[in-house]
């Protein structure tokens, strides 16, 4: 390659790197400034099957047939089709993708007014976007017997800037998050760890003796040793 062509190639590659870095910073700024990215969530709610739907399939495997399910941050509601027969499904989100969605906006302190305790509360791909995580956990664990929640913990050397550019608001390391569960008096277990380190937890409020529930996960094949 001629020196001139080489120089042009280098300039272009530097320009692309600068443009990508500026885009990352701009997206991170949006996360810091905008409380909840409603425009993005509207696209998700009406965008059909999302690229991350395998996670919903995985979570659904832990829910026995006939269970009542409250799906917090339901998005396009693909969870509905992964549940086993006989499950009663209640979607909940800040975007009303169907008329039966219960409106909530966790970052504005708006939680659903749930009259009936459900068997399973789902938070699939939601916790990363929550500005007050302790309050969220305290509130949502009261809605049902078991919460199934996914989270991408902050990995060693992972960039917070990149997380912010993906709209992720909080950045807990795995041990920090699990410490928070303990502090809130939650009994927790890891049900699954995905290829990119995403963890699926089950959470239960510690019960007094006598009102203990037995968690019976049907068909679990990848539950780690306690
Ligand atoms: C990554 S999507 C996951 C959607 C769905 N659970 C799934 O896994 O396909 C995050 C969902 O959380 C909802 N969400 C984000 N911030 C929220 C908030 N402050 N209050 C209520 N829902 C919120 C969005 O509308 C969106 O549906």
mmCIF file of N, CA, C and O in Angstrom, residues 70 72 103-114 117-118 121 123 127 130 132-145 147 184 186 203 205:
data_model
loop_
_atom_site.group_PDB
_atom_site.id
_atom_site.type_symbol
_atom_site.label_atom_id
_atom_site.label_comp_id
_atom_site.label_asym_id
_atom_site.label_seq_id
_atom_site.Cartn_x
_atom_site.Cartn_y
_atom_site.Cartn_z
ATOM 1 N N UNK A 70 -46.771 -12.232 37.723
ATOM 2 C CA UNK A 70 -46.805 -10.776 37.506
ATOM 3 C C UNK A 70 -45.491 -10.406 36.825
ATOM 4 O O UNK A 70 -44.421 -10.590 37.404
ATOM 5 N N UNK A 72 -43.141 -7.708 35.715
ATOM 6 C CA UNK A 72 -42.822 -6.284 35.891
ATOM 7 C C UNK A 72 -41.844 -5.840 34.804
ATOM 8 O O UNK A 72 -40.776 -6.438 34.657
ATOM 9 N N UNK A 103 -50.173 -0.018 34.612
ATOM 10 C CA UNK A 103 -49.148 1.020 34.483
ATOM 11 C C UNK A 103 -48.275 1.089 35.745
ATOM 12 O O UNK A 103 -48.765 1.008 36.865
ATOM 13 N N UNK A 104 -46.981 1.225 35.520
ATOM 14 C CA UNK A 104 -46.063 1.469 36.639
ATOM 15 C C UNK A 104 -44.892 2.297 36.099
ATOM 16 O O UNK A 104 -44.620 2.283 34.896
ATOM 17 N N UNK A 105 -44.279 3.072 36.959
ATOM 18 C CA UNK A 105 -43.019 3.742 36.603
ATOM 19 C C UNK A 105 -42.162 3.745 37.857
ATOM 20 O O UNK A 105 -42.271 4.635 38.705
ATOM 21 N N UNK A 106 -41.329 2.724 37.961
ATOM 22 C CA UNK A 106 -40.561 2.511 39.187
ATOM 23 C C UNK A 106 -39.647 3.689 39.501
ATOM 24 O O UNK A 106 -39.421 4.010 40.658
ATOM 25 N N UNK A 107 -39.145 4.349 38.453
ATOM 26 C CA UNK A 107 -38.225 5.475 38.700
ATOM 27 C C UNK A 107 -38.958 6.743 39.118
ATOM 28 O O UNK A 107 -38.335 7.726 39.506
ATOM 29 N N UNK A 108 -40.286 6.702 39.028
ATOM 30 C CA UNK A 108 -41.089 7.825 39.531
ATOM 31 C C UNK A 108 -41.826 7.396 40.795
ATOM 32 O O UNK A 108 -42.731 8.100 41.253
ATOM 33 N N UNK A 109 -41.469 6.232 41.317
ATOM 34 C CA UNK A 109 -42.107 5.730 42.551
ATOM 35 C C UNK A 109 -43.527 5.220 42.341
ATOM 36 O O UNK A 109 -44.281 5.086 43.303
ATOM 37 N N UNK A 110 -43.900 4.937 41.070
ATOM 38 C CA UNK A 110 -45.253 4.420 40.800
ATOM 39 C C UNK A 110 -45.193 2.896 40.674
ATOM 40 O O UNK A 110 -44.637 2.367 39.698
ATOM 41 N N UNK A 111 -45.747 2.217 41.668
ATOM 42 C CA UNK A 111 -45.769 0.753 41.690
ATOM 43 C C UNK A 111 -47.209 0.287 41.516
ATOM 44 O O UNK A 111 -48.143 1.008 41.881
ATOM 45 N N UNK A 112 -47.391 -0.926 40.972
ATOM 46 C CA UNK A 112 -48.778 -1.382 40.779
ATOM 47 C C UNK A 112 -49.460 -1.643 42.118
ATOM 48 O O UNK A 112 -48.796 -2.008 43.095
ATOM 49 N N UNK A 113 -50.759 -1.438 42.111
ATOM 50 C CA UNK A 113 -51.549 -1.675 43.320
ATOM 51 C C UNK A 113 -52.062 -3.119 43.211
ATOM 52 O O UNK A 113 -53.105 -3.363 42.632
ATOM 53 N N UNK A 114 -51.275 -4.052 43.717
ATOM 54 C CA UNK A 114 -51.598 -5.473 43.551
ATOM 55 C C UNK A 114 -52.428 -5.951 44.744
ATOM 56 O O UNK A 114 -51.960 -5.912 45.879
ATOM 57 N N UNK A 117 -51.774 -11.539 46.028
ATOM 58 C CA UNK A 117 -50.411 -12.039 46.072
ATOM 59 C C UNK A 117 -50.245 -13.081 44.962
ATOM 60 O O UNK A 117 -51.061 -13.985 44.854
ATOM 61 N N UNK A 118 -49.237 -12.921 44.102
ATOM 62 C CA UNK A 118 -49.060 -13.897 43.018
ATOM 63 C C UNK A 118 -48.022 -14.951 43.420
ATOM 64 O O UNK A 118 -47.309 -14.788 44.413
ATOM 65 N N UNK A 121 -43.220 -13.264 40.732
ATOM 66 C CA UNK A 121 -43.033 -11.895 40.244
ATOM 67 C C UNK A 121 -41.792 -11.940 39.355
ATOM 68 O O UNK A 121 -40.745 -12.419 39.795
ATOM 69 N N UNK A 123 -38.861 -10.034 36.979
ATOM 70 C CA UNK A 123 -38.154 -8.800 36.621
ATOM 71 C C UNK A 123 -37.048 -9.230 35.659
ATOM 72 O O UNK A 123 -35.914 -9.481 36.065
ATOM 73 N N UNK A 127 -33.868 -4.697 36.268
ATOM 74 C CA UNK A 127 -33.183 -4.150 37.442
ATOM 75 C C UNK A 127 -32.038 -3.191 37.078
ATOM 76 O O UNK A 127 -31.750 -2.249 37.814
ATOM 77 N N UNK A 130 -33.075 0.577 37.109
ATOM 78 C CA UNK A 130 -33.777 1.093 38.278
ATOM 79 C C UNK A 130 -32.895 2.054 39.063
ATOM 80 O O UNK A 130 -31.759 1.723 39.417
ATOM 81 N N UNK A 132 -33.622 3.449 42.102
ATOM 82 C CA UNK A 132 -33.640 3.228 43.553
ATOM 83 C C UNK A 132 -33.788 1.715 43.805
ATOM 84 O O UNK A 132 -34.881 1.235 44.139
ATOM 85 N N UNK A 133 -32.699 0.978 43.645
ATOM 86 C CA UNK A 133 -32.788 -0.491 43.649
ATOM 87 C C UNK A 133 -33.281 -1.092 44.970
ATOM 88 O O UNK A 133 -34.028 -2.064 44.952
ATOM 89 N N UNK A 134 -32.896 -0.479 46.105
ATOM 90 C CA UNK A 134 -33.324 -1.038 47.399
ATOM 91 C C UNK A 134 -34.829 -0.941 47.558
ATOM 92 O O UNK A 134 -35.498 -1.889 47.956
ATOM 93 N N UNK A 135 -35.330 0.245 47.253
ATOM 94 C CA UNK A 135 -36.780 0.482 47.344
ATOM 95 C C UNK A 135 -37.514 -0.480 46.398
ATOM 96 O O UNK A 135 -38.520 -1.081 46.762
ATOM 97 N N UNK A 136 -36.961 -0.657 45.193
ATOM 98 C CA UNK A 136 -37.561 -1.555 44.201
ATOM 99 C C UNK A 136 -37.658 -2.967 44.769
ATOM 100 O O UNK A 136 -38.722 -3.590 44.735
ATOM 101 N N UNK A 137 -36.550 -3.456 45.334
ATOM 102 C CA UNK A 137 -36.545 -4.826 45.859
ATOM 103 C C UNK A 137 -37.537 -4.973 47.009
ATOM 104 O O UNK A 137 -38.249 -5.972 47.101
ATOM 105 N N UNK A 138 -37.550 -3.969 47.871
ATOM 106 C CA UNK A 138 -38.456 -4.023 49.021
ATOM 107 C C UNK A 138 -39.915 -4.100 48.535
ATOM 108 O O UNK A 138 -40.700 -4.885 49.042
ATOM 109 N N UNK A 139 -40.235 -3.293 47.525
ATOM 110 C CA UNK A 139 -41.623 -3.238 47.065
ATOM 111 C C UNK A 139 -42.000 -4.504 46.289
ATOM 112 O O UNK A 139 -43.059 -5.075 46.521
ATOM 113 N N UNK A 140 -41.146 -4.928 45.354
ATOM 114 C CA UNK A 140 -41.582 -6.008 44.445
ATOM 115 C C UNK A 140 -41.585 -7.381 45.126
ATOM 116 O O UNK A 140 -42.365 -8.250 44.745
ATOM 117 N N UNK A 141 -40.746 -7.541 46.152
ATOM 118 C CA UNK A 141 -40.749 -8.838 46.835
ATOM 119 C C UNK A 141 -42.025 -9.018 47.660
ATOM 120 O O UNK A 141 -42.352 -10.135 48.053
ATOM 121 N N UNK A 142 -42.748 -7.931 47.901
ATOM 122 C CA UNK A 142 -44.003 -8.038 48.657
ATOM 123 C C UNK A 142 -45.176 -8.452 47.762
ATOM 124 O O UNK A 142 -46.246 -8.791 48.256
ATOM 125 N N UNK A 143 -44.959 -8.440 46.440
ATOM 126 C CA UNK A 143 -46.070 -8.732 45.520
ATOM 127 C C UNK A 143 -46.358 -10.225 45.378
ATOM 128 O O UNK A 143 -47.398 -10.605 44.862
ATOM 129 N N UNK A 144 -45.390 -11.054 45.726
ATOM 130 C CA UNK A 144 -45.604 -12.478 45.466
ATOM 131 C C UNK A 144 -44.709 -13.355 46.310
ATOM 132 O O UNK A 144 -43.917 -12.875 47.127
ATOM 133 N N UNK A 145 -44.857 -14.632 46.087
ATOM 134 C CA UNK A 145 -44.133 -15.623 46.882
ATOM 135 C C UNK A 145 -42.654 -15.659 46.473
ATOM 136 O O UNK A 145 -41.782 -15.683 47.324
ATOM 137 N N UNK A 147 -39.687 -14.047 43.648
ATOM 138 C CA UNK A 147 -39.311 -13.118 42.571
ATOM 139 C C UNK A 147 -38.218 -13.787 41.752
ATOM 140 O O UNK A 147 -37.258 -14.321 42.319
ATOM 141 N N UNK A 184 -31.643 -6.916 53.066
ATOM 142 C CA UNK A 184 -33.094 -6.727 52.983
ATOM 143 C C UNK A 184 -33.848 -7.937 53.542
ATOM 144 O O UNK A 184 -35.076 -7.989 53.490
ATOM 145 N N UNK A 186 -33.712 -11.080 52.420
ATOM 146 C CA UNK A 186 -34.244 -11.938 51.359
ATOM 147 C C UNK A 186 -33.459 -13.252 51.312
ATOM 148 O O UNK A 186 -32.237 -13.249 51.473
ATOM 149 N N UNK A 203 -35.651 -14.859 44.553
ATOM 150 C CA UNK A 203 -35.662 -14.122 45.827
ATOM 151 C C UNK A 203 -36.953 -14.415 46.556
ATOM 152 O O UNK A 203 -38.026 -14.473 45.942
ATOM 153 N N UNK A 205 -38.915 -13.407 50.449
ATOM 154 C CA UNK A 205 -38.848 -12.748 51.757
ATOM 155 C C UNK A 205 -38.690 -13.845 52.797
ATOM 156 O O UNK A 205 -39.372 -14.880 52.711
#
